[in-house]
Amino acid sequence: MSSVVASRRAALLVAAAGFFLLTPSHAQAQWWKRAPVDFEECADAAEKAATKTEKTSALASCNSKFAGRRKTGGGYSYYDFLQDRTFDIAGPNPTPEEQKKIDESYTAYLASQRRSNEVAQAAMRQQREQQEQQAQQLQQVALRTEVVARVPVPVERPKVLQTVGQRPKGASCAKGSFSCEWPRLSESLNDLKKLFNPTPSKPAKKG
């Protein structure tokens, strides 16, 4: 029994030695190399890639493995682009408890955004209603102005001359016309009549 166990162990050692001898050298280097602990170490290793394509692929792999980024004073931070907000975390990736808090914050963020949208829509509706009321008021004012403009303004009737030959005050007539000269001629004739035909004086009464 002991010889069988010894031969089994020897076979395992030979098989293991053969595995290491048959493995390529670059695979052995990956086996012994320490894995990066965070995004920064992973990105530093990716920078040493031979080609640009390998470098891009390595950086994408680092980004998918590590969500957190190192902070200057220690610790890590996680940026949630859905909330446009950064959260402090203990390690290179959020723990289940930290992820739960991030999700709860996102739920509150959505509720706040929904309330803000409702307030903005209500303000827009109120502004639109005010504009419609102002337009109706302007239309009513324009209609009233148009109706007033159509009503004719009453014109004062001219006064009828009560005396023939009497001209209204301030009226002008053509020089030499009969209507203008007749009043002066009448006054002159009356003066001549008084001059040639004086009124006889009454005789004094006898006592």
Short mmCIF file of N, CA, C and O in Angstrom, two decimals, residues 70-76:
data_model
loop_
_atom_site.label_atom_id
_atom_site.label_comp_id
_atom_site.label_asym_id
_atom_site.label_seq_id
_atom_site.Cartn_x
_atom_site.Cartn_y
_atom_site.Cartn_z
N ARG A 70 -9.66 56.56 -6.96
CA ARG A 70 -8.93 57.00 -5.77
C ARG A 70 -9.19 58.48 -5.48
O ARG A 70 -9.29 59.31 -6.38
N LYS A 71 -9.26 58.79 -4.16
CA LYS A 71 -9.36 60.19 -3.73
C LYS A 71 -7.99 60.65 -3.23
O LYS A 71 -7.18 59.85 -2.77
N THR A 72 -7.78 61.93 -3.30
CA THR A 72 -6.46 62.48 -2.90
C THR A 72 -6.19 62.23 -1.43
O THR A 72 -5.08 61.86 -1.03
N GLY A 73 -7.19 62.42 -0.59
CA GLY A 73 -6.98 62.25 0.86
C GLY A 73 -7.16 60.84 1.35
O GLY A 73 -7.14 60.60 2.56
N GLY A 74 -7.36 59.88 0.46
CA GLY A 74 -7.59 58.50 0.87
C GLY A 74 -9.01 58.08 0.59
O GLY A 74 -9.94 58.89 0.53
N GLY A 75 -9.22 56.79 0.44
CA GLY A 75 -10.54 56.28 0.13
C GLY A 75 -10.84 56.38 -1.36
O GLY A 75 -9.97 56.71 -2.19
N TYR A 76 -12.09 56.10 -1.70
CA TYR A 76 -12.50 56.09 -3.10
C TYR A 76 -13.81 56.85 -3.27
O TYR A 76 -14.55 57.07 -2.29
#
